[in-house]
Amino acid sequence: MYLLSIACVILMTGVLGFVSGMDVGNLFDGISLLLLLLFLIPMLVSGGLLKDFNNAFRLGIGKRQPASLMELKRAKEAVSLAIKVSMAASTFIGVMSSALVLFVVDDLASLGPSMAVSLIVLIYGMGLVLILLPLKSRLNLKIQEFINEKE
């Protein structure tokens, strides 16, 4: 069922791009994606939650049973941190790159495409959030189920 949320994000991006007449192939910007990951991974490492973020996928999507309630709570906290960092980092990168574009623009005809590229990181960040939200909900349910089993 988790793959459904990923498919939904991809499908809706394609539909919105098609409806607007934009070439969906123009939505890929490797540098923006790299910058977002360069924010996300060090933040998870500095929070001590990178391993727990990996476990979140195994616990939330896979059939792996949690060893303890603490393991589930740490996985949920890692996903929550990833959601917050993704929103903050994509906004920060988008605004900074937009400011840089506005600062160096010479030709007004190039302003639109340049701004579109600088704001693609917001699409990536919010797409990641949309993908991680169902995982967070599944972890919440697993926490509740774990507590009910122990009672």
C-alpha positions as semicolon CSV with decimal commas, in nm:
position;residue;x (nm);y (nm);z (nm)
1;M;0,000;0,000;0,000
2;Y;0,294;0,233;0,063
3;L;0,392;0,214;-0,303
4;L;0,051;0,363;-0,379
5;S;0,156;0,693;-0,218
6;I;0,475;0,701;-0,426
7;A;0,279;0,625;-0,743
8;C;0,025;0,894;-0,654
9;V;0,295;1,161;-0,615
10;I;0,455;1,064;-0,948
11;L;0,122;1,042;-1,128
12;M;-0,008;1,376;-0,997
13;T;0,319;1,548;-1,091
14;G;0,286;1,410;-1,442
15;V;-0,081;1,507;-1,470
16;L;-0,020;1,861;-1,346
17;G;0,274;1,897;-1,582
18;F;0,068;1,768;-1,874
19;V;-0,230;1,992;-1,796
20;S;-0,007;2,298;-1,774
21;G;0,155;2,211;-2,106
22;M;0,497;2,176;-1,950
23;D;0,738;1,908;-2,062
24;V;0,752;1,677;-1,758
25;G;1,110;1,592;-1,850
26;N;1,203;1,946;-1,746
27;L;1,108;1,866;-1,386
28;F;1,434;1,683;-1,323
29;D;1,717;1,890;-1,182
30;G;1,994;1,678;-1,038
31;I;2,164;1,963;-0,855
32;S;1,848;2,053;-0,664
33;L;1,798;1,691;-0,566
34;L;2,162;1,664;-0,457
35;L;2,136;1,981;-0,248
36;L;1,825;1,849;-0,076
37;L;2,000;1,522;0,006
38;L;2,307;1,714;0,128
39;F;2,081;1,879;0,384
40;L;1,879;1,570;0,477
41;I;2,149;1,309;0,534
42;P;2,380;1,520;0,759
43;M;2,078;1,631;0,966
44;L;1,976;1,269;1,023
45;V;2,336;1,179;1,109
46;S;2,373;1,472;1,349
47;G;2,046;1,375;1,516
48;G;2,171;1,017;1,550
49;L;1,871;0,892;1,353
50;L;2,007;0,776;1,015
51;K;1,997;0,409;1,116
52;D;1,649;0,458;1,259
53;F;1,539;0,622;0,933
54;N;1,648;0,309;0,747
55;N;1,467;0,094;1,004
56;A;1,151;0,299;0,954
57;F;1,115;0,159;0,603
58;R;1,174;-0,196;0,721
59;L;0,925;-0,159;1,005
60;G;0,664;0,045;0,822
61;I;0,667;-0,123;0,483
62;G;0,828;-0,460;0,536
63;K;0,717;-0,756;0,737
64;R;0,985;-0,705;1,003
65;Q;0,843;-0,705;1,353
66;P;0,974;-0,447;1,599
67;A;1,196;-0,567;1,880
68;S;1,081;-0,297;2,120
69;L;0,858;0,004;2,156
70;M;1,167;0,225;2,165
71;E;1,270;0,099;1,820
72;L;0,932;0,204;1,680
73;K;0,942;0,543;1,851
74;R;1,294;0,613;1,722
75;A;1,187;0,518;1,369
76;K;0,889;0,753;1,395
77;E;1,112;1,032;1,525
78;A;1,354;0,979;1,236
79;V;1,071;1,009;0,983
80;S;0,939;1,319;1,160
81;L;1,285;1,477;1,145
82;A;1,317;1,388;0,776
83;I;0,981;1,553;0,705
84;K;1,076;1,871;0,890
85;V;1,423;1,890;0,736
86;S;1,280;1,827;0,391
87;M;1,034;2,114;0,424
88;A;1,287;2,355;0,573
89;A;1,571;2,264;0,338
90;S;1,362;2,280;0,022
91;T;1,227;2,620;0,124
92;F;1,573;2,748;0,213
93;I;1,731;2,623;-0,111
94;G;1,440;2,749;-0,321
95;V;1,443;3,098;-0,172
96;M;1,823;3,125;-0,184
97;S;1,845;3,014;-0,546
98;S;1,556;3,246;-0,640
99;A;1,736;3,537;-0,475
100;L;2,054;3,450;-0,665
101;V;1,862;3,431;-0,993
102;L;1,703;3,771;-0,931
103;F;2,040;3,916;-0,835
104;V;2,221;3,809;-1,154
105;V;1,939;3,833;-1,412
106;D;2,028;4,049;-1,711
107;D;1,760;3,948;-1,958
108;L;1,398;3,950;-1,845
109;A;1,316;3,677;-2,100
110;S;1,534;3,433;-1,908
111;L;1,377;3,518;-1,573
112;G;1,083;3,276;-1,601
113;P;1,282;2,961;-1,689
114;S;1,551;3,048;-1,435
115;M;1,296;3,095;-1,157
116;A;1,124;2,770;-1,254
117;V;1,451;2,579;-1,218
118;S;1,529;2,746;-0,886
119;L;1,189;2,646;-0,745
120;I;1,198;2,281;-0,856
121;V;1,360;2,195;-0,524
122;L;1,030;2,286;-0,356
123;I;0,860;2,020;-0,566
124;Y;1,121;1,766;-0,459
125;G;1,096;1,858;-0,092
126;M;0,719;1,852;-0,075
127;G;0,709;1,534;-0,285
128;L;0,936;1,370;-0,029
129;V;0,706;1,491;0,249
130;L;0,404;1,344;0,070
131;I;0,586;1,012;0,044
132;L;0,699;1,010;0,410
133;L;0,364;1,107;0,567
134;P;0,199;0,766;0,509
135;L;0,511;0,597;0,652
136;K;0,480;0,809;0,966
137;S;0,113;0,711;0,997
138;R;0,196;0,342;0,959
139;L;0,458;0,373;1,232
140;N;0,203;0,543;1,459
141;L;-0,036;0,253;1,402
142;K;0,239;0,000;1,473
143;I;0,320;0,181;1,798
144;Q;-0,045;0,163;1,903
145;E;-0,066;-0,206;1,806
146;F;0,255;-0,280;1,996
147;I;0,119;-0,112;2,310
148;N;-0,214;-0,297;2,282
149;E;-0,037;-0,632;2,243
150;K;0,160;-0,576;2,565
151;E;-0,151;-0,494;2,769
